[in-house]
Short mmCIF file of C-alpha atoms in Angstrom, two decimals:
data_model
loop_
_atom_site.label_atom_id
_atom_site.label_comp_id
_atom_site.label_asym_id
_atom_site.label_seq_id
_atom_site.Cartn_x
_atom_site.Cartn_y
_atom_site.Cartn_z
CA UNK G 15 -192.85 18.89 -70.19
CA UNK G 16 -194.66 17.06 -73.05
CA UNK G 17 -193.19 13.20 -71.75
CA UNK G 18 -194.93 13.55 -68.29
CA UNK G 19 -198.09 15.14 -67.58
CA UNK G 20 -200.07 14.25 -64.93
CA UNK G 21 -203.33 15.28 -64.83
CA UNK G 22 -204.34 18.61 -64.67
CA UNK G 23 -205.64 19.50 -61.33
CA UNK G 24 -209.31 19.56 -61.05
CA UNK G 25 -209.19 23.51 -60.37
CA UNK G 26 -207.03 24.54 -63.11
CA UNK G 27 -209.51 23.56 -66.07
CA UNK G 28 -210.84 26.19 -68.42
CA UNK G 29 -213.83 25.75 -70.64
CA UNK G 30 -215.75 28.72 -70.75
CA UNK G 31 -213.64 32.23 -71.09
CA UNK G 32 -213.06 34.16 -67.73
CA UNK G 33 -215.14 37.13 -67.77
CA UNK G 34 -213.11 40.50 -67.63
CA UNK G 35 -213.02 42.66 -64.23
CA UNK G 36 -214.07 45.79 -65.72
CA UNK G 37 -215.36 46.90 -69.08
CA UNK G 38 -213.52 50.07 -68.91
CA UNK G 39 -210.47 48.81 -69.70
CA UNK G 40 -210.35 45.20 -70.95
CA UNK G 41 -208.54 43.35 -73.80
CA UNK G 42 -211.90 41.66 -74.97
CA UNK G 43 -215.26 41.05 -74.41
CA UNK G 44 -216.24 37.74 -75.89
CA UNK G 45 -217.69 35.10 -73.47
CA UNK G 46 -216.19 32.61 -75.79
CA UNK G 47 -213.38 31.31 -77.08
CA UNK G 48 -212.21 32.29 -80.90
CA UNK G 49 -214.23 30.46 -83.13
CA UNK G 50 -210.71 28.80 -84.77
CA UNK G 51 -208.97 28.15 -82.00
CA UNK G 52 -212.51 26.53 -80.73
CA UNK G 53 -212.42 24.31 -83.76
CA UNK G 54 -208.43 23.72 -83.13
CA UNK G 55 -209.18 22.51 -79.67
CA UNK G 56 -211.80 20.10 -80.96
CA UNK G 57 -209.86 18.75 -83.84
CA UNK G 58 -207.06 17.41 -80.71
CA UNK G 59 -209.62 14.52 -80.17
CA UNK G 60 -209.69 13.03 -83.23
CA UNK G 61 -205.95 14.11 -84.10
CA UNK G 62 -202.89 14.24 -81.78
CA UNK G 63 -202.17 16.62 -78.53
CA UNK G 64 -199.88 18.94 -78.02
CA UNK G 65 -199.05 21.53 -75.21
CA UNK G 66 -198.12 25.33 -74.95
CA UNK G 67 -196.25 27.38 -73.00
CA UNK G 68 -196.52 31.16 -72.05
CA UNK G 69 -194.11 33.25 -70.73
CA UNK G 70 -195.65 35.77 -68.21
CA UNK G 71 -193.31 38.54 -66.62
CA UNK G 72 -194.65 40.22 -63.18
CA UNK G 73 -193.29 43.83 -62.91
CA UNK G 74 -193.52 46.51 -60.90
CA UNK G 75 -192.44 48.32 -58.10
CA UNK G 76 -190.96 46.92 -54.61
CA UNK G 77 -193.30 45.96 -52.20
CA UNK G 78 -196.38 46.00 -54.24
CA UNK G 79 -196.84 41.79 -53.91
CA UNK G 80 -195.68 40.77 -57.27
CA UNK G 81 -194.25 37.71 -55.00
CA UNK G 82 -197.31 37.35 -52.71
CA UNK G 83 -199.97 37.74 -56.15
CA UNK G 84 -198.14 34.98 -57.28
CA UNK G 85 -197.56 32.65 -54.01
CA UNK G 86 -201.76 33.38 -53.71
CA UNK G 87 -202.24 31.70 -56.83
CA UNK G 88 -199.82 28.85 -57.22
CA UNK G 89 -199.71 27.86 -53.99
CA UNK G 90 -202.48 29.67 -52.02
CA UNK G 91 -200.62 31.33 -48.94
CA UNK G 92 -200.34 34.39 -48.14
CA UNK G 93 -197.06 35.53 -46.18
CA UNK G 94 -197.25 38.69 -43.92
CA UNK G 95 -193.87 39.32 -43.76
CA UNK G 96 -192.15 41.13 -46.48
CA UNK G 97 -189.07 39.12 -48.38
CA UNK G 98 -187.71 41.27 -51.28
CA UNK G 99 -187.21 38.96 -54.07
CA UNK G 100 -183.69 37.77 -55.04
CA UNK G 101 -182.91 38.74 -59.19
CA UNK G 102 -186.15 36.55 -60.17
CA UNK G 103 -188.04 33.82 -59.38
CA UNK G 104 -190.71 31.27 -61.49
CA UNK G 105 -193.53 29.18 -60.84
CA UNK G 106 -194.99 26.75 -63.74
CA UNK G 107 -198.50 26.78 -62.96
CA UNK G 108 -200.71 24.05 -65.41
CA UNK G 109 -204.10 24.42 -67.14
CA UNK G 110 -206.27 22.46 -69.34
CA UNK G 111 -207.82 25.31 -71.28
CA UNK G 112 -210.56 23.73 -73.49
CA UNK G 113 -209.42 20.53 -73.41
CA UNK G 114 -205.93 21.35 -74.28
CA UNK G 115 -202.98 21.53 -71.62
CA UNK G 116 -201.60 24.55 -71.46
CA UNK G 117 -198.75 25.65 -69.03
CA UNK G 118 -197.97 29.77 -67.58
CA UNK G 119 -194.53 30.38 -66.74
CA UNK G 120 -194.80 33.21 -64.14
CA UNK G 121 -191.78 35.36 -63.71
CA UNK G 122 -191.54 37.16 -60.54
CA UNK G 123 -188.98 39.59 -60.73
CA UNK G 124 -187.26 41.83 -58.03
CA UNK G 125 -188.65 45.81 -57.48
CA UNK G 126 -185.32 46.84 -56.35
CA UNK G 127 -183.85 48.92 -58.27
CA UNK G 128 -180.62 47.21 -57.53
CA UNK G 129 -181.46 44.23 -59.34
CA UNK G 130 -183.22 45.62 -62.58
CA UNK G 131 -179.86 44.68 -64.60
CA UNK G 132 -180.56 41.01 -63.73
CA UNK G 133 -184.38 41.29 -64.41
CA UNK G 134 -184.37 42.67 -67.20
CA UNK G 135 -182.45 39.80 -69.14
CA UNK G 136 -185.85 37.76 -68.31
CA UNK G 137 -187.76 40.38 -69.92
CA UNK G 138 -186.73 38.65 -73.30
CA UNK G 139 -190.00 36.39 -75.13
CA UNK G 140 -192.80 37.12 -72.53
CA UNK G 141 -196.12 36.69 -73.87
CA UNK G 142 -197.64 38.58 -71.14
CA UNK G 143 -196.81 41.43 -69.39
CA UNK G 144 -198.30 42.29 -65.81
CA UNK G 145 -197.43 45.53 -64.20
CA UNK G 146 -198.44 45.45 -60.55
CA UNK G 147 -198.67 48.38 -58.45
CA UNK G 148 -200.45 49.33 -54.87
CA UNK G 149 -203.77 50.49 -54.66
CA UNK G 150 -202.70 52.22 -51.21
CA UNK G 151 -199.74 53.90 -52.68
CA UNK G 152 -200.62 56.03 -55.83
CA UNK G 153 -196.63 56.56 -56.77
CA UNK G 154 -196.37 52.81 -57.50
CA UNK G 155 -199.46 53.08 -60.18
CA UNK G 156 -197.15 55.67 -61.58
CA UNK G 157 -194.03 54.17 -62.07
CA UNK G 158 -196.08 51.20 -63.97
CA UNK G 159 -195.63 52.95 -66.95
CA UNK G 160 -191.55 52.62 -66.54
CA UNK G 161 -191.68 49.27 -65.86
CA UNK G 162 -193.90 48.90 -68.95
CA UNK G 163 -191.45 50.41 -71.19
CA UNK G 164 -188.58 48.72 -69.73
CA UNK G 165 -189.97 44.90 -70.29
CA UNK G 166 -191.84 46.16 -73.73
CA UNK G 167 -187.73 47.02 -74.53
CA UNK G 168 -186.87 43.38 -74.58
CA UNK G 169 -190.50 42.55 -76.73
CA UNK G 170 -192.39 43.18 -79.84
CA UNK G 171 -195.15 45.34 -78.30
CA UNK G 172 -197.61 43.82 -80.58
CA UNK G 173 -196.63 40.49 -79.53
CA UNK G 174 -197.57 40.66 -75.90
CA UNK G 175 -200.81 40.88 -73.68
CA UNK G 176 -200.86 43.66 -70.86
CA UNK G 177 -201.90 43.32 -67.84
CA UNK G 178 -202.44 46.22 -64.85
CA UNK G 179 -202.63 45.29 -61.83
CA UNK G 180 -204.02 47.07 -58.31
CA UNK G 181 -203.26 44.64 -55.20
CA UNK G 182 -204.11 45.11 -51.64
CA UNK G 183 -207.49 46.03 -51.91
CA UNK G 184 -207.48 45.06 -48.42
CA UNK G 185 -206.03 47.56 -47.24
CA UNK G 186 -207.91 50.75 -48.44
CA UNK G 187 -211.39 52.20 -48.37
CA UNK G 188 -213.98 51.03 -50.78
CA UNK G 189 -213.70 54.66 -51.57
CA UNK G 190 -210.13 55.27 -52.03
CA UNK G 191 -210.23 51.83 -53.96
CA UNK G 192 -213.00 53.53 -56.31
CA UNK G 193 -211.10 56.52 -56.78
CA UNK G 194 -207.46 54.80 -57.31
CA UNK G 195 -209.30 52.38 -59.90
CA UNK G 196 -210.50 55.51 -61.61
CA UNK G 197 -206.75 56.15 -62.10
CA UNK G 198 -205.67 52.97 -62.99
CA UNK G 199 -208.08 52.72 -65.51
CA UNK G 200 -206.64 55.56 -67.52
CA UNK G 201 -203.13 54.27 -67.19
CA UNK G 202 -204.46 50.62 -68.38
CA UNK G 203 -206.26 52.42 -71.73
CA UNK G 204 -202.97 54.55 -72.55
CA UNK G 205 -200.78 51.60 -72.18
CA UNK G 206 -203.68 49.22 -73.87
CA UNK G 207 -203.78 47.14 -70.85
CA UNK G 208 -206.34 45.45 -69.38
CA UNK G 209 -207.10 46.13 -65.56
CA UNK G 210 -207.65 44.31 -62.19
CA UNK G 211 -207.97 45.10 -58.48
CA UNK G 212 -207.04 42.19 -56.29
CA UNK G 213 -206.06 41.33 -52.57
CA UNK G 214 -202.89 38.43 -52.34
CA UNK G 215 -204.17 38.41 -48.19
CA UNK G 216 -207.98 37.37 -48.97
CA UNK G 217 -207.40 36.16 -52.29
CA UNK G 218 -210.63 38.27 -54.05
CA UNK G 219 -209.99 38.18 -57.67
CA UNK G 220 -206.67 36.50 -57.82
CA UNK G 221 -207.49 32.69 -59.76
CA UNK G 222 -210.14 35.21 -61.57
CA UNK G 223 -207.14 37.21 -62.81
CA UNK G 224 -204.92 34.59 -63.66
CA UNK G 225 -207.16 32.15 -65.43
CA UNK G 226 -207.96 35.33 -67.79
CA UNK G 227 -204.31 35.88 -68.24
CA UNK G 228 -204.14 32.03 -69.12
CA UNK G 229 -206.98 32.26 -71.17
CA UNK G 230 -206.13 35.61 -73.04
CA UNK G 231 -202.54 34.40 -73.49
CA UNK G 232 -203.79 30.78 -74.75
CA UNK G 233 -206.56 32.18 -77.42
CA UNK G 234 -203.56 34.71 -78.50
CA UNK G 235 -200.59 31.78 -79.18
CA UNK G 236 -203.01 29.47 -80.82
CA UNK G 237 -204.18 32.37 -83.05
CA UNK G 238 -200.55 33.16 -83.50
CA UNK G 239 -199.40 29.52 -84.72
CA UNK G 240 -202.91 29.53 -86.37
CA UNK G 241 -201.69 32.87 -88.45
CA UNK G 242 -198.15 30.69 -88.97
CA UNK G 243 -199.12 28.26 -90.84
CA UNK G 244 -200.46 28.05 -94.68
CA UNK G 245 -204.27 27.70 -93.41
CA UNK G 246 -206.69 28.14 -90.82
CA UNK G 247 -207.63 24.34 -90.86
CA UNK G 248 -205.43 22.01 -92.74
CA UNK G 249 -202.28 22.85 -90.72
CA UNK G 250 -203.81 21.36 -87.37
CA UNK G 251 -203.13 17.76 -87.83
CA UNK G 252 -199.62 18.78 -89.69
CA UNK G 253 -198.13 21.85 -87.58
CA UNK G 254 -196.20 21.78 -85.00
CA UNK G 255 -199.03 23.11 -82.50
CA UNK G 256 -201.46 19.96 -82.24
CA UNK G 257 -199.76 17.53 -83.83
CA UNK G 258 -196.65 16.02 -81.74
CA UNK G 259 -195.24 12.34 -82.74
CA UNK G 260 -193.09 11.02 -80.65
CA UNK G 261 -190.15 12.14 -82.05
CA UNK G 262 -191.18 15.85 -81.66
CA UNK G 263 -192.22 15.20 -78.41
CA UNK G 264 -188.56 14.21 -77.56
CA UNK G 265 -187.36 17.83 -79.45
CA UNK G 266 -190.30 19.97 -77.38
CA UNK G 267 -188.89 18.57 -74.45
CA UNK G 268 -185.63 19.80 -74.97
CA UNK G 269 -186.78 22.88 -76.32
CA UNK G 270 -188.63 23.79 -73.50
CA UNK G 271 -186.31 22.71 -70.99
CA UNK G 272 -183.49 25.17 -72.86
CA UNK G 273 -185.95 28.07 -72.31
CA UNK G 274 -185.99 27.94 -68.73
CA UNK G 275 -182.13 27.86 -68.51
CA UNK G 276 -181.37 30.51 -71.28
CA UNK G 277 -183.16 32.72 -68.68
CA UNK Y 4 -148.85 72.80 -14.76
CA UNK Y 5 -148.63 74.79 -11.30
CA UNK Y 6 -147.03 73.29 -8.78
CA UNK Y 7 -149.79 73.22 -5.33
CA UNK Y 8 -146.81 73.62 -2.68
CA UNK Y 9 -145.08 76.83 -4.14
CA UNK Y 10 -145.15 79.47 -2.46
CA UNK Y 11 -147.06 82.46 -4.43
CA UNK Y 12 -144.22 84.60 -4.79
CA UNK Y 13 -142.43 82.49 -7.15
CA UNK Y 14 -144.88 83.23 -10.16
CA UNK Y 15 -143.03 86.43 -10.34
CA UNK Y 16 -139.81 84.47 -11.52
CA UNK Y 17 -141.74 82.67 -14.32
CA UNK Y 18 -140.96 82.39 -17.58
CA UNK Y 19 -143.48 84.85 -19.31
CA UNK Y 20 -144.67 82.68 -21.99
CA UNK Y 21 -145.28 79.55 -18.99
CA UNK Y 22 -147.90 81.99 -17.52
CA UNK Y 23 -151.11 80.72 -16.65
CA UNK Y 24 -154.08 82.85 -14.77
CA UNK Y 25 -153.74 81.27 -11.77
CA UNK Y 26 -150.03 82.76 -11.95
CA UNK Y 27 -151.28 85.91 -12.18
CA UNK Y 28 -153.60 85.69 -9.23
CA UNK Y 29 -150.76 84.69 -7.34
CA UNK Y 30 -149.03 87.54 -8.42
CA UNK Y 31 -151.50 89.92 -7.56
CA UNK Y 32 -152.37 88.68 -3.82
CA UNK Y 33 -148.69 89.10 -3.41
CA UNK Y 34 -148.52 92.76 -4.17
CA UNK Y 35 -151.77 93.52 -2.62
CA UNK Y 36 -150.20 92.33 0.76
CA UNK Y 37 -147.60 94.29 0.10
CA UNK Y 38 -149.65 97.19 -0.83
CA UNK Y 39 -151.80 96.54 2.46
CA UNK Y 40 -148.17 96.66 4.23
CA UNK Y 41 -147.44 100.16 2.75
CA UNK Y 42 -150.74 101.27 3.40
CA UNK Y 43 -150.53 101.11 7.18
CA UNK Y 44 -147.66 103.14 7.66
CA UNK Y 45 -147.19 107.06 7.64
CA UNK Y 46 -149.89 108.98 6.60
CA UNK Y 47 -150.60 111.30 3.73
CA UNK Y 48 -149.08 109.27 1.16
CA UNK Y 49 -151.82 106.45 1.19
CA UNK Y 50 -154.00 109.11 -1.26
CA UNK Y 51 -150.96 107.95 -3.97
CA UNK Y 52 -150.42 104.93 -2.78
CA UNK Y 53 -154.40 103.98 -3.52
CA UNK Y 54 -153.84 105.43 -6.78
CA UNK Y 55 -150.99 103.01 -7.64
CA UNK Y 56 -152.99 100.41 -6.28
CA UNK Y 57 -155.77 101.10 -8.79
CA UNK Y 58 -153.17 101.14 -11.71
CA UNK Y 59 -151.37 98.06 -10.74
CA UNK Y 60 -155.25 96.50 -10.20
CA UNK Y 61 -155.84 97.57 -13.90
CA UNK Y 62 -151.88 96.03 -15.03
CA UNK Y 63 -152.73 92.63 -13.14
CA UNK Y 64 -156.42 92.93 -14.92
CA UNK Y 65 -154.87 93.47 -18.15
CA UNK Y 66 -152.15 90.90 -17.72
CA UNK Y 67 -155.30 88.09 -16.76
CA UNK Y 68 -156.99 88.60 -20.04
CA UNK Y 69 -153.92 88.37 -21.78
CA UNK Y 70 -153.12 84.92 -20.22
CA UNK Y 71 -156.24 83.10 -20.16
CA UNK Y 72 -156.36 83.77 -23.78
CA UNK Y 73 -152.99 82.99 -24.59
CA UNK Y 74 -153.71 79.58 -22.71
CA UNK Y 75 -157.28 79.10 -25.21
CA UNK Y 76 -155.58 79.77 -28.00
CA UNK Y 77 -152.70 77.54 -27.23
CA UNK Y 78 -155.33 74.43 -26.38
CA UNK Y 79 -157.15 75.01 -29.36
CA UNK Y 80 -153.58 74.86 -31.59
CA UNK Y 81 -153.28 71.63 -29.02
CA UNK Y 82 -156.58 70.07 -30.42
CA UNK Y 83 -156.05 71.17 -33.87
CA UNK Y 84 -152.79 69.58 -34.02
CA UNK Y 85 -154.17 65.77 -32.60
CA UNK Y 86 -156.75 65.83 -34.87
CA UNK Y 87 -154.79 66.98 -37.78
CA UNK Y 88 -152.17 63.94 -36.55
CA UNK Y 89 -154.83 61.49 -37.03
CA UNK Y 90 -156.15 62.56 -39.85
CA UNK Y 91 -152.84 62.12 -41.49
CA UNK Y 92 -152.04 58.95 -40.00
CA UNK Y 93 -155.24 57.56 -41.89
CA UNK Y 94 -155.08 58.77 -45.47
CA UNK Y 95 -151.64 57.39 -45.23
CA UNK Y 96 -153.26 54.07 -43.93
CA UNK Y 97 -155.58 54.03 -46.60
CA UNK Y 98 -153.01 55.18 -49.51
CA UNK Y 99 -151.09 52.25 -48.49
CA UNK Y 100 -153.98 49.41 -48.36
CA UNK Y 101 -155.79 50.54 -51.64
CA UNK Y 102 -155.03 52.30 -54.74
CA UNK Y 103 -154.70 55.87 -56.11
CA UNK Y 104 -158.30 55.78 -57.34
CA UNK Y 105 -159.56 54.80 -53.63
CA UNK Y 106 -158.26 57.98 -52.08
CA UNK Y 107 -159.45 60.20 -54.54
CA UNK Y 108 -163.10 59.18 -54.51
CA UNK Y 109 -165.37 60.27 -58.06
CA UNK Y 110 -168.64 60.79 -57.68
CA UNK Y 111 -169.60 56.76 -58.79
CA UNK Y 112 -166.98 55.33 -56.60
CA UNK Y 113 -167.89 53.62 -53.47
CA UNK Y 114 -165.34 52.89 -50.24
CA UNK Y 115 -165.85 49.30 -48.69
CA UNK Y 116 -165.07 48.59 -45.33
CA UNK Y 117 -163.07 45.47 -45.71
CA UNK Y 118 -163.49 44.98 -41.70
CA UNK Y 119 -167.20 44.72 -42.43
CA UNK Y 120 -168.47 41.19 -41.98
CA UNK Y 121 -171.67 42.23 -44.15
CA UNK Y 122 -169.77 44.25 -46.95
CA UNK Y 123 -170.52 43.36 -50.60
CA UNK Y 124 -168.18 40.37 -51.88
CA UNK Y 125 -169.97 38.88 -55.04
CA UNK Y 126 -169.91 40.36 -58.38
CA UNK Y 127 -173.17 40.62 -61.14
CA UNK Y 128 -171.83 38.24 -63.11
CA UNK Y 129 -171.78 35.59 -59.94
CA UNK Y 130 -175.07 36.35 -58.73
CA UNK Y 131 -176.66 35.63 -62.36
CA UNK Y 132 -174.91 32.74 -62.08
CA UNK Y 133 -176.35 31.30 -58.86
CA UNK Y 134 -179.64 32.42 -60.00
CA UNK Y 135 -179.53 30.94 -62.91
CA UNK Y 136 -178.39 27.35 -61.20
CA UNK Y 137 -181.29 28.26 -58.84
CA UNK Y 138 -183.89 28.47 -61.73
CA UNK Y 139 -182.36 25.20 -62.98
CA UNK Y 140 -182.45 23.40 -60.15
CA UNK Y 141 -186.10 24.61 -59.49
CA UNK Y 142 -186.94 23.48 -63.07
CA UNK Y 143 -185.57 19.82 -62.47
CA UNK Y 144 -187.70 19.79 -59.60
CA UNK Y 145 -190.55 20.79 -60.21
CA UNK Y 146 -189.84 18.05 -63.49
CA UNK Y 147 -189.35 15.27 -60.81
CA UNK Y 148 -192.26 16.31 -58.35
CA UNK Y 149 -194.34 15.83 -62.01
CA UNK Y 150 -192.78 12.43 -62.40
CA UNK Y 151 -193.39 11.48 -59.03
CA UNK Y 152 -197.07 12.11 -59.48
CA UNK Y 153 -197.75 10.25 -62.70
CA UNK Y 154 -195.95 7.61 -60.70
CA UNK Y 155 -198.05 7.35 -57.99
CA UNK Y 156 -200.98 7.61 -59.77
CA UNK Y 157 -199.89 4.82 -62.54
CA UNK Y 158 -199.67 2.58 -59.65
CA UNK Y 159 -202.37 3.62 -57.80
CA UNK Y 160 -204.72 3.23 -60.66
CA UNK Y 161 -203.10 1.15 -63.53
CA UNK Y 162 -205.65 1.21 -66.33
CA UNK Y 163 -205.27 -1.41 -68.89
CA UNK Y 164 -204.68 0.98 -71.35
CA UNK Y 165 -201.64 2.04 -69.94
CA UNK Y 166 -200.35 -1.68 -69.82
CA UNK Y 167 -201.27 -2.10 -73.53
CA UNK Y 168 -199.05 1.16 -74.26
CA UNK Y 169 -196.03 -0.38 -72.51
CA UNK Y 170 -196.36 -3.68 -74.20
CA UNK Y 171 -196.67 -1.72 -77.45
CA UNK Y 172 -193.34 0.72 -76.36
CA UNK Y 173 -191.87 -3.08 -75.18
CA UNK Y 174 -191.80 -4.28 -78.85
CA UNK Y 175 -191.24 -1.00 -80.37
CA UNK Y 176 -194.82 -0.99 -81.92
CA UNK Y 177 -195.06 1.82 -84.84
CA UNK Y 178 -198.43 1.66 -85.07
CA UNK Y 179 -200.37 5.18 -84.39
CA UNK Y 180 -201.69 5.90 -81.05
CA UNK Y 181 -204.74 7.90 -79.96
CA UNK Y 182 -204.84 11.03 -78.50
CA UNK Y 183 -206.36 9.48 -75.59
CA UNK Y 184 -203.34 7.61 -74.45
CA UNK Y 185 -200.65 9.30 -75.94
CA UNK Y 186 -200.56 11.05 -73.11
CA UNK Y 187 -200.20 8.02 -70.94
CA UNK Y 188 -197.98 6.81 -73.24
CA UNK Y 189 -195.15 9.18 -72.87
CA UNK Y 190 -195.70 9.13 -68.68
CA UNK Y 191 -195.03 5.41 -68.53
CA UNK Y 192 -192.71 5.54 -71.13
CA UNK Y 193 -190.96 7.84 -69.06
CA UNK Y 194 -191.08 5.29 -65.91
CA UNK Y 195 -190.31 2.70 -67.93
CA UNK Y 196 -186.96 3.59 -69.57
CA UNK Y 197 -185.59 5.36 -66.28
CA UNK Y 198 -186.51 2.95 -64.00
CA UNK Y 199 -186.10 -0.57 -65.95
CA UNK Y 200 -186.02 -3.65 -63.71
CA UNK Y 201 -186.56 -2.00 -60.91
CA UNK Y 202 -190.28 -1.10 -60.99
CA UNK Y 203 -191.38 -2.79 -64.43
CA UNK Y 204 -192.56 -5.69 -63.19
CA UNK Y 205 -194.11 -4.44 -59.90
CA UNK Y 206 -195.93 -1.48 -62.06
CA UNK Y 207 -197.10 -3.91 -64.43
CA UNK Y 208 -197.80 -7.22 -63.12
#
């Protein structure tokens, strides 16, 4: 991705931090970005560029809107007919996240049972994990917990962001919505997730959702490479993070490239 | 069975075991005209000749019931034996297009209708497959749809910059670039090495 990038679309840039949705169950609440990886994303201008990519898995139950969530926010439609999904699916959905491009590869996988044998070989190296149920159909909020344990399988559960997510809001009562939330906020705090309500069909919430996944899952790999290297400061012109020559560029291509089609 | 013309008398030479109901109604009309016959002659003996008439009434009842069931009994065996035909004629159908294990179903096994235009045909390890091409293919694209936009834009709006960084890649320039155009750098580079001759000198002059 790293040889051609054209610029970052106007709506996709990120310089504050996205506020959470609720406090009750939230992975953070700075308004800012980590002081390091501020000074990391500073030290880019005088030093070279380089550019990250997440992997973000979508799970959950059929006929939630794991598909339409994502077709909302990569390519703002919203389909009214159902489609299950095929196996899986991706979208590649660029940011400029304090100055520094920054890519989410979105993984929509199928809720049929049928086809969690394929899925689950994509589980493998997410950074991000969001569980997606329906606000209007309380057995789906259940089952997140399944699907939870079934992508954490493939991870290091200390090496991935969680995500719960309550779509349709359309569809129910601000009451009922109230009361499911209530619910969903438990789940999220015993599976240390952080939660959202959204609607796919109006859009309310969606690009608020997914630019705090982007930002969450940004601040957390540049912290991570951060951790990697020898020191907090000197390693930024040096590591591999920042720092691409042209030679590298040519590997991170590849590299990147072989990531999508090992999945 | 019966034949319509007959006459009713000849139910009487039947074979037993041929008898149906109607038979036996034929059977009793004839020896209740016959019993009407005797009844009109002398007098005094019609008290004993009623009294036959009851018993043979309660013979011919007896002999009904034991007909029309023998005929339900024999359809059913009739039916039984069809379906029992068929049934037969199938397994040994199926014993001869599949295997063993296809008869004798487990609880995991599945039986596929081969006549079925929408039956499963593709196996887990082909479906990965296309999916996996699928993702590929997606990947290339969306690479190329990238392309195509830093291509439109570079000629669009060439900045001078980006005409310094192709002179630079032109003479295979070491020197350190800035992060400003590095970015650039690698886009034209990109349309520059793929598409040599062809758009070079329209992009950049």
């Amino acid at each position: 991705m790293l040889q051609l990038v054209p610029p970052v679309s106007k709506n996709r840039v990120l310089s504050d931090f996205p506020k959470w949705y609720t406090p009750e169950a939230c992975l953070q609440f700075k308004d800012q970005f980590h002081v390091q990886v501020r000074a990391a994303c500073q030290q880019r201008s005088t030093g070279t560029i380089g550019l990250k990519m997440s992997k973000v898995v979508v799970v959950g139950d059929l006929y939630v809107g794991k598909t339409s969530l994502i077709n909302r926010f990569c390519k703002d439609v919203f389909d009214r007919d159902y489609k299950a999904t095929i196996g899986v699916d991706f979208e590649i959905e660029r940011f400029e996240i304090a100055g520094i491009p920054y890519n989410l590869q979105i993984w929509d996988t199928a809720g049929q049972e049928k086809f969690k044998c394929i899925t689950s070989a994509y589980y493998r190296g997410a950074q991000v994990i969001i569980t997606v149920f329906d606000l209007a159909d309380i057995q789906t909020l259940e089952h997140t917990r399944c699907w939870l344990e079934d992508a954490q399988r493939e991870n290091e559960p200390s090496s991935t962001l969680i995500f719960l997510v309550g779509t349709k809001k359309d569809k129910v009562s601000s009451a009922q919505c109230k009361h499911t939330e209530c619910d969903a906020i438990r789940y999220a705090n015993e599976m240390q997730a952080e939660y959202w309500t959204v609607s796919a069909k109006t859009g309310e919430n969606v690009k608020e959702f997914f630019f705090r996944v982007a930002a969450l899952a940004f601040e957390h790999s540049v912290l991570k490479e951060l951790e990697k290297g020898s020191g907090p400061m000197t390693q930024i012109g040096t590591g591999n993070l920042i720092k691409v020559e042209k030679d590298e560029a040519e590997n991170v291509k590849g590299s990147s490239q072989a990531s999508i089609s090992c999945c | 069975m019966e034949d319509l013309d007959s006459s009713p008398e000849l139910a009487l030479e039947k074979d037993p075991f041929q008898l149906t109901v109607e038979d036996v109604y034929d059977i009793s009309y004839v020896i209740g005209k016959d019993l009407l016959k005797i009844g009109g002659e002398p007098k005094g003996q019609s008290g004993r000749i009623s009294d036959l008439q009851f018993k043979i009434v309660r013979v011919l009842e007896l002999l009904e019931a034991l007909v029309s069931q023998c005929n339900l009994n024999m359809e059913e065996l009739k039916l039984e034996r069809d379906n029992l035909k068929k049934e037969f004629e199938r397994v040994l159908n199926e014993g001869a297009r599949g295997d063993a294990d296809q008869v004798n179903l487990g609880p995991d096994k599945q039986v596929i209708d081969l006549t079925d235009p929408d039956r499963p045909r593709f196996t887990l390890q082909e479906l990965r497959e296309v999916l996996q091409e699928r993702n590929q293919l997606k990947a290339q694209l969306l690479v190329a749809q990238e392309e195509l936009q830093c291509y439109k834009s570079g000629i669009i709006h060439p900045t001078e910059e980006q005409f310094v960084t192709i002179e630079n890649d032109a003479t295979a320039s070491s020197t350190k670039r800035t992060a400003g155009n590095n970015e650039d750098y690698t886009v034209i580079k990109r349309l520059f090495s793929f598409r040599q001759g062809k758009h070079i000198g329209y992009c950049g002059f």
